[in-house]
Amino acid sequence: HFKWVAAIFAAIILQSGIGMLWPQDEEEDSLEDSPVIKLAQRWVPVSSGYDGEKFWTREDGILKATPLFLVLCVIELTDVIFSWDNVAAVFGCSRNVYLVWTATMFAVLGLRAWYTIIAQVVGDMPALQTATGVILLLLGSKLLVELAVPAWHLPP
């Protein structure tokens, strides 16, 4: 019933793998151009500056979010995007829904800790990005083959 979801997951995995193997030069965008920032500013009044380590401050008697709150919104959205990509990758390895859900929850919980570690050692691992891209391409291809030939189930 949900083969179309697996096809979408395969496309996400393949796109991620291609992006890691052949990265594009990205221009630095300002935070004001971020859709997340614009959406948050539409829903919540935002102060013009930081107020120490506070997420909320009062300006002219009005409770407003500080830019630090907007940073938190962007970080949390990154966690959600990572979890969607993780679901696709785990479905490439297993169809057990409990395993997929558990792996996704642990991935989200450990995301920031792993990011801190990897950010410090990524310079010492020149093949990390290439190897990750190859693994993602293999997982995406496996999902597509299983969709095209249902009788042929590849082991994880």
mmCIF file of C-alpha atoms in Angstrom:
data_model
loop_
_atom_site.group_PDB
_atom_site.id
_atom_site.type_symbol
_atom_site.label_atom_id
_atom_site.label_comp_id
_atom_site.label_asym_id
_atom_site.label_seq_id
_atom_site.Cartn_x
_atom_site.Cartn_y
_atom_site.Cartn_z
ATOM 1 C CA HIS A 1 0.000 0.000 0.000
ATOM 2 C CA PHE A 2 2.849 2.385 0.715
ATOM 3 C CA LYS A 3 5.253 1.713 -2.160
ATOM 4 C CA TRP A 4 5.048 5.354 -3.192
ATOM 5 C CA VAL A 5 6.508 6.322 0.214
ATOM 6 C CA ALA A 6 9.459 3.988 -0.369
ATOM 7 C CA ALA A 7 9.957 5.614 -3.794
ATOM 8 C CA ILE A 8 10.047 9.063 -2.171
ATOM 9 C CA PHE A 9 12.506 7.796 0.452
ATOM 10 C CA ALA A 10 14.685 6.279 -2.294
ATOM 11 C CA ALA A 11 14.699 9.616 -4.127
ATOM 12 C CA ILE A 12 15.695 11.457 -0.928
ATOM 13 C CA ILE A 13 18.522 8.992 -0.270
ATOM 14 C CA LEU A 14 19.778 9.134 -3.865
ATOM 15 C CA GLN A 15 19.661 12.938 -3.877
ATOM 16 C CA SER A 16 21.590 13.045 -0.589
ATOM 17 C CA GLY A 17 24.204 10.606 -1.936
ATOM 18 C CA ILE A 18 24.654 12.566 -5.154
ATOM 19 C CA GLY A 19 24.931 15.792 -3.156
ATOM 20 C CA MET A 20 27.685 14.280 -1.001
ATOM 21 C CA LEU A 21 29.663 12.883 -3.946
ATOM 22 C CA TRP A 22 29.324 15.974 -6.138
ATOM 23 C CA PRO A 23 28.834 18.967 -3.820
ATOM 24 C CA GLN A 24 27.716 22.291 -5.251
ATOM 25 C CA ASP A 25 29.383 25.569 -4.394
ATOM 26 C CA GLU A 26 26.975 27.300 -2.054
ATOM 27 C CA GLU A 27 26.659 31.008 -1.647
ATOM 28 C CA GLU A 28 26.453 32.270 1.905
ATOM 29 C CA ASP A 29 22.914 33.464 2.572
ATOM 30 C CA SER A 30 22.051 35.882 5.305
ATOM 31 C CA LEU A 31 19.775 34.655 8.057
ATOM 32 C CA GLU A 32 17.164 37.276 7.167
ATOM 33 C CA ASP A 33 16.542 35.386 3.891
ATOM 34 C CA SER A 34 15.832 32.085 5.661
ATOM 35 C CA PRO A 35 12.243 30.851 5.216
ATOM 36 C CA VAL A 36 12.256 29.577 8.811
ATOM 37 C CA ILE A 37 13.179 33.029 10.113
ATOM 38 C CA LYS A 38 10.503 34.716 7.986
ATOM 39 C CA LEU A 39 7.856 32.230 9.156
ATOM 40 C CA ALA A 40 8.802 32.681 12.814
ATOM 41 C CA GLN A 41 8.737 36.469 12.438
ATOM 42 C CA ARG A 42 5.232 36.253 10.974
ATOM 43 C CA TRP A 43 3.926 34.311 13.996
ATOM 44 C CA VAL A 44 5.958 35.880 16.805
ATOM 45 C CA PRO A 45 7.157 39.467 17.222
ATOM 46 C CA VAL A 46 10.961 39.502 17.228
ATOM 47 C CA SER A 47 13.183 42.010 19.026
ATOM 48 C CA SER A 48 15.855 43.921 17.184
ATOM 49 C CA GLY A 49 18.719 42.576 19.304
ATOM 50 C CA TYR A 50 19.834 39.980 21.803
ATOM 51 C CA ASP A 51 19.080 40.249 25.509
ATOM 52 C CA GLY A 52 21.885 38.181 27.017
ATOM 53 C CA GLU A 53 20.983 34.496 26.980
ATOM 54 C CA LYS A 54 17.227 35.071 27.020
ATOM 55 C CA PHE A 55 14.803 33.727 24.419
ATOM 56 C CA TRP A 56 12.177 36.361 25.280
ATOM 57 C CA THR A 57 12.434 40.043 26.163
ATOM 58 C CA ARG A 58 10.161 43.046 26.634
ATOM 59 C CA GLU A 59 10.445 46.007 24.273
ATOM 60 C CA ASP A 60 8.054 48.916 24.773
ATOM 61 C CA GLY A 61 5.954 46.710 27.055
ATOM 62 C CA ILE A 62 5.510 44.010 24.371
ATOM 63 C CA LEU A 63 6.851 40.492 24.890
ATOM 64 C CA LYS A 64 9.091 39.639 21.917
ATOM 65 C CA ALA A 65 11.317 36.752 20.942
ATOM 66 C CA THR A 66 15.038 37.457 20.678
ATOM 67 C CA PRO A 67 17.158 36.391 17.691
ATOM 68 C CA LEU A 68 18.448 33.595 19.954
ATOM 69 C CA PHE A 69 14.932 32.079 19.825
ATOM 70 C CA LEU A 70 15.097 32.154 16.014
ATOM 71 C CA VAL A 71 18.421 30.315 16.148
ATOM 72 C CA LEU A 72 16.772 27.659 18.307
ATOM 73 C CA CYS A 73 13.948 27.328 15.736
ATOM 74 C CA VAL A 74 16.461 26.764 12.919
ATOM 75 C CA ILE A 75 18.363 24.154 14.956
ATOM 76 C CA GLU A 76 15.163 22.261 15.794
ATOM 77 C CA LEU A 77 14.072 22.311 12.146
ATOM 78 C CA THR A 78 17.451 20.819 11.249
ATOM 79 C CA ASP A 79 16.730 17.975 13.686
ATOM 80 C CA VAL A 80 13.389 17.312 11.986
ATOM 81 C CA ILE A 81 14.957 17.300 8.514
ATOM 82 C CA PHE A 82 17.674 14.930 9.720
ATOM 83 C CA SER A 83 15.072 12.575 11.159
ATOM 84 C CA TRP A 84 13.230 12.401 7.815
ATOM 85 C CA ASP A 85 16.459 11.547 6.006
ATOM 86 C CA ASN A 86 17.228 8.978 8.690
ATOM 87 C CA VAL A 87 13.829 7.279 8.255
ATOM 88 C CA ALA A 88 14.545 6.843 4.560
ATOM 89 C CA ALA A 89 17.975 5.339 5.235
ATOM 90 C CA VAL A 90 16.685 2.939 7.891
ATOM 91 C CA PHE A 91 13.856 1.771 5.604
ATOM 92 C CA GLY A 92 16.622 0.901 3.125
ATOM 93 C CA CYS A 93 17.983 -1.539 5.712
ATOM 94 C CA SER A 94 14.827 -2.902 7.338
ATOM 95 C CA ARG A 95 11.044 -2.927 6.980
ATOM 96 C CA ASN A 96 10.515 -3.467 10.713
ATOM 97 C CA VAL A 97 8.530 -0.391 11.763
ATOM 98 C CA TYR A 98 9.604 -0.666 15.409
ATOM 99 C CA LEU A 99 13.272 -0.727 14.372
ATOM 100 C CA VAL A 100 12.795 2.267 12.062
ATOM 101 C CA TRP A 101 11.017 4.279 14.783
ATOM 102 C CA THR A 102 13.594 3.388 17.457
ATOM 103 C CA ALA A 103 16.564 4.165 15.195
ATOM 104 C CA THR A 104 15.041 7.523 14.262
ATOM 105 C CA MET A 105 14.434 8.493 17.887
ATOM 106 C CA PHE A 106 17.985 7.573 18.909
ATOM 107 C CA ALA A 107 19.354 9.447 15.902
ATOM 108 C CA VAL A 108 17.492 12.624 16.831
ATOM 109 C CA LEU A 109 18.505 12.331 20.485
ATOM 110 C CA GLY A 110 22.182 11.882 19.627
ATOM 111 C CA LEU A 111 22.374 14.289 16.702
ATOM 112 C CA ARG A 112 24.021 17.235 18.439
ATOM 113 C CA ALA A 113 26.503 15.091 20.376
ATOM 114 C CA TRP A 114 27.607 13.292 17.213
ATOM 115 C CA TYR A 115 27.733 16.520 15.244
ATOM 116 C CA THR A 116 30.109 18.008 17.806
ATOM 117 C CA ILE A 117 32.413 14.988 17.602
ATOM 118 C CA ILE A 118 32.328 14.695 13.810
ATOM 119 C CA ALA A 119 32.880 18.444 13.308
ATOM 120 C CA GLN A 120 36.136 18.163 15.255
ATOM 121 C CA VAL A 121 37.529 15.078 13.465
ATOM 122 C CA VAL A 122 36.161 15.487 9.920
ATOM 123 C CA GLY A 123 39.446 17.025 8.770
ATOM 124 C CA ASP A 124 41.265 13.829 9.767
ATOM 125 C CA MET A 125 38.894 11.691 7.647
ATOM 126 C CA PRO A 126 39.194 12.838 4.034
ATOM 127 C CA ALA A 127 37.156 9.917 2.639
ATOM 128 C CA LEU A 128 34.230 10.281 5.065
ATOM 129 C CA GLN A 129 32.050 12.344 2.733
ATOM 130 C CA THR A 130 32.769 10.121 -0.275
ATOM 131 C CA ALA A 131 32.131 6.908 1.685
ATOM 132 C CA THR A 132 28.871 8.255 3.095
ATOM 133 C CA GLY A 133 27.749 9.301 -0.394
ATOM 134 C CA VAL A 134 28.495 5.837 -1.791
ATOM 135 C CA ILE A 135 26.585 4.148 1.045
ATOM 136 C CA LEU A 136 23.580 6.425 0.471
ATOM 137 C CA LEU A 137 23.626 5.680 -3.267
ATOM 138 C CA LEU A 138 23.729 1.942 -2.569
ATOM 139 C CA LEU A 139 20.822 2.171 -0.102
ATOM 140 C CA GLY A 140 18.717 4.250 -2.497
ATOM 141 C CA SER A 141 19.458 1.869 -5.362
ATOM 142 C CA LYS A 142 18.514 -1.100 -3.173
ATOM 143 C CA LEU A 143 15.154 0.490 -2.375
ATOM 144 C CA LEU A 144 14.469 1.172 -6.055
ATOM 145 C CA VAL A 145 15.421 -2.390 -7.101
ATOM 146 C CA GLU A 146 13.094 -3.821 -4.446
ATOM 147 C CA LEU A 147 10.272 -1.614 -5.764
ATOM 148 C CA ALA A 148 10.909 -2.553 -9.399
ATOM 149 C CA VAL A 149 11.288 -6.297 -8.726
ATOM 150 C CA PRO A 150 9.075 -7.137 -5.703
ATOM 151 C CA ALA A 151 10.050 -10.833 -5.663
ATOM 152 C CA TRP A 152 13.720 -9.908 -5.345
ATOM 153 C CA HIS A 153 14.294 -8.832 -1.736
ATOM 154 C CA LEU A 154 17.913 -7.908 -1.088
ATOM 155 C CA PRO A 155 19.250 -8.587 2.409
ATOM 156 C CA PRO A 156 20.140 -5.493 4.447
#
